[in-house]
Coordinates of C-alpha atoms in Angstrom, one line a residue:
M1 CA 118.2 96.7 84.2
K2 CA 118.8 100.4 83.4
K3 CA 121.5 101.5 80.8
N4 CA 124.7 101.6 82.7
L5 CA 126.3 104.9 82.7
I6 CA 129.3 104.3 80.1
H7 CA 126.5 103.5 77.3
Q8 CA 125.0 107.0 77.9
P9 CA 125.6 109.2 74.8
I10 CA 126.6 112.1 77.3
F11 CA 129.3 110.1 78.7
R12 CA 130.8 108.6 75.7
L13 CA 130.8 112.3 74.3
V14 CA 132.4 114.5 77.3
V15 CA 134.6 112.1 79.0
P16 CA 137.2 110.9 76.7
P17 CA 138.6 114.6 76.6
I18 CA 138.6 114.9 80.1
Y19 CA 140.1 111.3 80.4
G20 CA 142.9 112.2 77.4
I21 CA 143.9 115.5 79.0
M22 CA 144.6 113.5 82.4
M23 CA 146.7 111.0 80.4
Y24 CA 148.3 113.7 78.8
M25 CA 149.4 115.2 82.2
L26 CA 150.2 111.9 83.8
I27 CA 152.4 111.3 80.7
L28 CA 154.4 114.6 81.2
L29 CA 154.8 113.5 85.1
L30 CA 156.2 110.4 84.2
N31 CA 158.6 112.3 81.5
N32 CA 159.5 114.9 84.2
S33 CA 158.2 117.4 81.6
L34 CA 155.5 119.1 83.3
A35 CA 157.0 122.6 82.7
Q36 CA 155.8 122.0 79.4
L37 CA 152.3 123.4 80.3
D38 CA 153.8 126.9 81.0
D39 CA 154.6 126.8 77.1
T40 CA 151.0 126.1 75.8
V41 CA 148.0 124.4 76.7
F42 CA 147.0 123.1 73.6
T43 CA 149.6 121.0 71.7
T44 CA 149.7 118.2 69.0
E45 CA 150.3 115.6 72.0
L46 CA 147.6 116.7 73.8
L47 CA 145.0 116.3 71.1
V48 CA 146.7 112.8 70.1
C49 CA 146.3 112.2 74.0
V50 CA 142.5 113.1 73.5
I51 CA 142.1 111.1 70.3
L52 CA 143.6 108.0 71.8
A53 CA 141.0 108.4 74.7
Y54 CA 138.1 108.0 72.1
L55 CA 139.9 105.6 70.3
I56 CA 140.3 103.2 73.7
S57 CA 137.1 104.3 75.3
E58 CA 134.8 102.9 72.4
P59 CA 136.1 99.2 71.7
L60 CA 136.3 98.5 75.5
R61 CA 132.6 99.7 76.1
L62 CA 132.0 97.6 73.1
I63 CA 133.6 94.7 74.9
I64 CA 132.0 95.4 78.1
R65 CA 128.5 95.2 76.1
V66 CA 129.7 91.8 74.2
F67 CA 130.4 90.2 77.9
E68 CA 126.8 91.9 79.2
R69 CA 125.0 90.2 76.6
K70 CA 126.8 86.7 76.5
S71 CA 127.0 86.3 80.3
D72 CA 124.7 84.1 81.5
D73 CA 125.3 84.9 85.5
G74 CA 125.0 88.9 84.6
L75 CA 128.7 89.7 85.2
R76 CA 128.5 88.1 88.8
S77 CA 131.2 85.3 88.6
S78 CA 134.6 85.9 89.5
S79 CA 135.9 84.1 86.2
T80 CA 133.7 86.4 84.2
I81 CA 134.8 89.7 85.6
A82 CA 138.6 88.3 85.7
A83 CA 138.0 87.8 81.9
L84 CA 136.6 91.0 81.5
L85 CA 139.5 92.9 82.8
V86 CA 142.2 90.8 81.1
T87 CA 140.2 91.2 77.5
N88 CA 140.4 94.9 78.4
L89 CA 143.7 95.4 79.3
L90 CA 145.1 93.4 76.7
V91 CA 142.7 95.1 73.8
G92 CA 143.3 98.6 75.2
S93 CA 147.3 97.9 75.3
L94 CA 147.1 96.7 71.8
I95 CA 145.2 99.4 70.4
I96 CA 147.4 102.2 72.0
L97 CA 150.2 100.5 70.7
L98 CA 149.3 100.5 67.3
A99 CA 148.0 103.9 67.3
A100 CA 150.9 105.2 69.0
Y101 CA 153.2 103.5 66.8
S102 CA 151.7 104.7 63.8
Y103 CA 151.4 108.3 65.2
F104 CA 155.5 108.3 65.8
T105 CA 156.1 106.5 62.3
Y106 CA 154.2 108.7 60.0
Y107 CA 153.9 112.0 61.7
E108 CA 157.1 112.5 63.9
G109 CA 159.4 110.2 61.9
Y110 CA 160.7 108.3 64.9
I111 CA 159.7 106.2 67.2
Y112 CA 160.2 107.1 71.0
E113 CA 160.3 103.8 72.5
A114 CA 160.4 105.2 76.2
I115 CA 157.5 107.5 75.5
L116 CA 155.6 104.5 73.5
T117 CA 156.1 102.1 76.3
K118 CA 154.9 104.8 79.2
M119 CA 151.7 105.3 76.7
V120 CA 151.0 101.6 76.4
I121 CA 151.3 101.3 79.9
V122 CA 149.2 104.0 81.3
Y123 CA 146.6 103.7 78.8
G124 CA 146.5 100.1 79.7
I125 CA 146.0 100.5 83.3
S126 CA 143.5 103.1 82.7
G127 CA 141.6 100.4 80.3
L128 CA 141.5 98.5 83.7
L129 CA 140.1 101.5 85.9
F130 CA 137.5 102.1 83.1
T131 CA 136.5 98.7 83.3
M132 CA 136.5 98.6 87.2
F133 CA 134.3 101.8 86.8
F134 CA 131.9 100.1 85.0
L135 CA 131.8 97.3 87.1
S136 CA 131.6 99.3 90.3
T137 CA 128.2 101.2 88.6
H138 CA 126.6 97.8 87.4
F139 CA 126.9 96.2 91.0
L140 CA 125.5 99.6 92.3
S141 CA 122.8 99.6 90.1
V142 CA 122.1 95.7 90.4
K143 CA 122.0 96.1 94.2
N144 CA 119.9 99.3 93.7
E145 CA 117.3 97.5 91.6
S146 CA 117.5 94.3 94.2
E147 CA 116.4 96.9 97.0
L148 CA 113.6 98.2 94.8
K149 CA 112.3 95.0 94.0
K150 CA 112.2 93.9 98.0
E151 CA 110.3 97.3 98.4
D152 CA 107.9 96.5 95.9
L153 CA 107.2 93.2 97.1
K154 CA 106.8 94.3 100.7
R155 CA 104.4 97.0 99.3
Q156 CA 102.4 94.5 97.6
N157 CA 102.5 92.3 100.3
L158 CA 101.1 95.0 102.7
E159 CA 98.7 96.0 100.1
H160 CA 97.6 92.4 100.1
Q161 CA 97.4 92.2 104.0
L162 CA 95.6 95.7 104.2
E163 CA 93.0 94.3 101.4
I164 CA 92.2 90.9 103.9
F165 CA 91.8 93.2 106.6
N166 CA 89.4 95.6 105.2
N167 CA 87.6 92.6 103.6
E168 CA 87.2 90.8 107.2
I169 CA 83.7 90.0 108.1
N170 CA 84.2 89.1 111.6
P171 CA 82.5 85.7 111.8
D172 CA 83.0 85.4 115.6
L173 CA 81.4 88.8 116.3
L174 CA 78.4 87.6 114.4
F175 CA 77.9 84.2 116.0
Q176 CA 78.4 86.0 119.5
S177 CA 75.7 88.5 118.5
L178 CA 73.2 86.0 117.6
E179 CA 73.6 84.0 120.5
T180 CA 72.8 87.5 122.7
L181 CA 70.1 88.5 120.3
I182 CA 68.4 84.8 121.1
T183 CA 68.4 85.9 124.5
L184 CA 67.1 89.3 124.2
V185 CA 64.5 87.9 122.0
H186 CA 62.9 86.1 124.8
Y187 CA 63.1 88.8 127.6
N188 CA 62.6 92.2 125.6
Q189 CA 61.8 92.2 122.5
D190 CA 62.2 96.1 122.3
K191 CA 65.8 95.9 123.0
A192 CA 66.0 93.0 120.5
E193 CA 65.1 95.1 117.8
D194 CA 67.4 98.0 119.1
Y195 CA 70.2 95.2 119.1
V196 CA 69.3 93.9 115.5
D197 CA 69.9 97.4 114.3
R198 CA 72.8 98.3 116.0
L199 CA 74.3 94.8 114.9
A200 CA 73.3 96.1 111.1
V201 CA 75.0 99.2 111.4
V202 CA 78.2 97.4 112.7
Y203 CA 78.3 95.2 109.6
R204 CA 77.5 98.0 107.5
Y205 CA 80.4 100.2 108.5
I206 CA 82.2 97.3 107.5
L207 CA 81.0 96.7 104.2
E208 CA 80.7 100.5 103.4
N209 CA 84.9 100.9 103.9
R210 CA 86.0 97.6 102.4
K211 CA 87.4 99.9 99.5
R212 CA 88.5 102.8 101.3
E213 CA 92.1 103.2 102.6
L214 CA 91.3 105.5 105.5
V215 CA 88.7 107.3 107.2
T216 CA 88.1 109.8 110.2
V217 CA 88.9 109.3 113.9
K218 CA 85.1 110.5 114.3
D219 CA 83.7 107.4 112.2
E220 CA 85.9 104.8 113.9
I221 CA 84.9 106.5 117.3
K222 CA 80.8 106.0 116.2
A223 CA 81.7 102.4 114.8
A224 CA 83.5 101.3 118.1
K225 CA 80.4 102.8 120.2
N226 CA 78.0 100.5 118.3
L227 CA 80.4 97.7 118.7
M228 CA 80.7 98.2 122.5
Y229 CA 76.8 98.3 122.8
L230 CA 76.9 94.6 121.6
F231 CA 79.4 93.7 123.8
Q232 CA 77.8 95.5 126.5
E233 CA 74.7 93.8 126.2
R234 CA 76.3 90.5 126.2
Y235 CA 78.5 91.3 129.5
P236 CA 76.1 93.7 131.3
D237 CA 77.2 95.5 134.3
Q238 CA 80.7 93.5 133.7
L239 CA 81.8 95.7 130.5
Y240 CA 82.5 99.4 130.8
F241 CA 83.4 102.0 127.8
N242 CA 84.2 105.5 127.9
V243 CA 85.6 108.1 125.7
K244 CA 88.0 111.1 126.8
N245 CA 88.7 114.2 124.8
E246 CA 86.1 113.1 122.3
S247 CA 86.3 115.0 118.9
K248 CA 90.0 116.3 120.0
N249 CA 91.3 114.7 116.7
S250 CA 88.4 114.1 115.0
E251 CA 89.4 114.6 111.6
K252 CA 92.6 112.8 112.2
L253 CA 92.6 109.5 110.0
L254 CA 92.7 105.7 110.8
V255 CA 92.5 102.7 108.9
P256 CA 88.8 101.5 108.5
N257 CA 87.7 99.0 111.1
A258 CA 91.0 99.2 113.1
L259 CA 89.8 100.7 116.3
P260 CA 86.7 98.2 116.5
T261 CA 89.0 95.1 115.5
M262 CA 91.3 96.3 118.3
L263 CA 88.6 96.7 120.9
D264 CA 87.1 93.3 119.8
C265 CA 90.4 91.5 120.3
V266 CA 91.0 93.1 123.6
I267 CA 87.6 92.0 125.0
N268 CA 87.9 88.7 123.3
N269 CA 91.2 88.1 125.1
S270 CA 90.0 89.0 128.2
I271 CA 88.6 87.1 131.4
I272 CA 85.2 89.6 131.9
S273 CA 83.0 88.6 135.2
V274 CA 81.2 90.3 138.0
H275 CA 84.1 89.7 139.7
Q276 CA 86.3 91.1 137.2
P277 CA 84.7 93.7 135.2
L278 CA 86.6 95.1 132.2
T279 CA 86.8 98.5 131.9
I280 CA 88.0 100.3 128.5
T281 CA 88.9 104.0 127.9
L282 CA 89.7 105.4 124.8
D283 CA 91.8 108.4 124.9
E284 CA 91.7 110.6 121.7
D285 CA 94.5 113.0 123.0
G286 CA 96.5 110.4 124.4
D287 CA 100.3 110.2 123.5
E288 CA 101.2 112.6 121.0
G289 CA 100.0 111.5 117.6
Y290 CA 98.4 108.4 118.8
L291 CA 94.8 107.2 119.9
V292 CA 95.2 105.3 123.0
I293 CA 92.9 102.3 124.3
Q294 CA 93.6 101.8 127.9
Y295 CA 92.1 98.4 129.5
S296 CA 92.3 96.8 132.8
D297 CA 94.6 93.4 132.2
N298 CA 92.6 90.4 132.6
Q299 CA 94.3 88.3 130.0
R300 CA 92.9 84.8 129.4
L301 CA 95.1 81.9 130.0
S302 CA 94.8 81.0 126.3
Q303 CA 94.8 83.0 123.5
N304 CA 92.4 82.4 120.0
K305 CA 94.9 82.1 117.4
Y306 CA 92.4 84.0 114.8
I307 CA 92.0 86.6 117.2
K308 CA 95.9 87.1 117.0
N309 CA 96.0 87.2 113.5
R310 CA 93.5 89.8 113.2
C311 CA 95.5 92.1 115.8
K312 CA 98.3 91.1 113.5
N313 CA 96.5 92.5 110.5
V314 CA 95.9 95.9 112.1
H315 CA 99.7 96.4 112.5
N316 CA 99.9 95.4 109.0
A317 CA 97.5 97.9 107.7
F318 CA 98.9 100.4 109.5
A319 CA 102.4 100.1 108.4
F320 CA 101.4 100.6 104.7
F321 CA 100.3 104.0 105.4
S322 CA 102.9 105.1 108.3
D323 CA 106.5 104.4 109.7
R324 CA 105.0 104.9 112.8
P325 CA 104.0 101.4 114.5
V326 CA 100.7 100.2 116.4
I327 CA 102.3 99.9 120.1
E328 CA 100.9 97.5 122.4
I329 CA 102.1 97.4 126.1
K330 CA 101.3 96.1 129.5
A331 CA 102.2 97.7 132.9
Y332 CA 100.8 98.3 136.4
G333 CA 97.6 96.0 135.6
S334 CA 96.8 97.8 132.6
G335 CA 96.9 97.4 129.1
F336 CA 97.5 99.9 126.4
V337 CA 97.1 99.9 122.5
K338 CA 98.2 103.1 120.5
L339 CA 97.0 103.8 117.0
P340 CA 98.7 106.3 115.2
L341 CA 96.8 109.0 114.0
L342 CA 97.3 109.7 110.3
D343 CA 97.5 112.7 107.9
I344 CA 97.1 112.3 104.1
N345 CA 100.8 113.0 103.5
D346 CA 101.4 110.2 106.1
R347 CA 101.2 107.6 103.6
I348 CA 104.3 105.7 102.4

């Protein structure tokens, strides 16, 4: 844990004089003798108060240090805090009593009991305030450190989720594509060769971007078109795909494979047939700052848990780079997926 403020050398040198001046003025106030300030600013009594402030602050700080090191609960239990407060109150009062008594005896030659009592009370209470100041900064530091640890764990979790997402090969797509390829091989070998090339491009894109954090919208659109070609071969005359405002935000950034993944999730979660074709429209200039996927809402009765997890991974991946979330809504027979367009300085 970071060293507490009261243990900093600058604090130990600068604060006691200010502390002593405040005590001097308070004692004058208690004695109804503030008028003495008109005579002179620097007096022997003021110097004594500053010296007493140094005398009390260092022992109290050392006691706090001992409690810090000996406490197993990190100064969090009520009993430990109470013991610290009482100890500093007694020690602080005793130090002031002995120091002030010595001053009055050997310098003044007479003991002013009323002033001595007030000094012990004032400095004793100030010792409590000193300890409470330490405790407040201590607990604030503990809370801040706890929050930082939570944020660090959250960041590590998001990094892990991002790594999982980027390394995902999508075996379902591979099996579906192989089934389509088997059909094409028997009826149209030229088309089958083209299909294999497109399939290779789709998986090459996934593999090439496994270690990249962000890619351009232009690259994602290209990857999306290759993926849609594979699905359109599987659903001829049942699946339609078009892109609006292409190249509008082509240099903006997205998480690698986020767009193909969301298209894959939409298609695999939809009923697709001649009677219920699926139309997907991609708008690069949709809502401000978002790439919008709009599709006809023909949702299946049951959803694949694996697909839901892939969709969730997209949300987590974007959360690593931006505080703008991935948005999924459905309205008036259409579904919408909105992917936030990123800049380099969007990363959080």
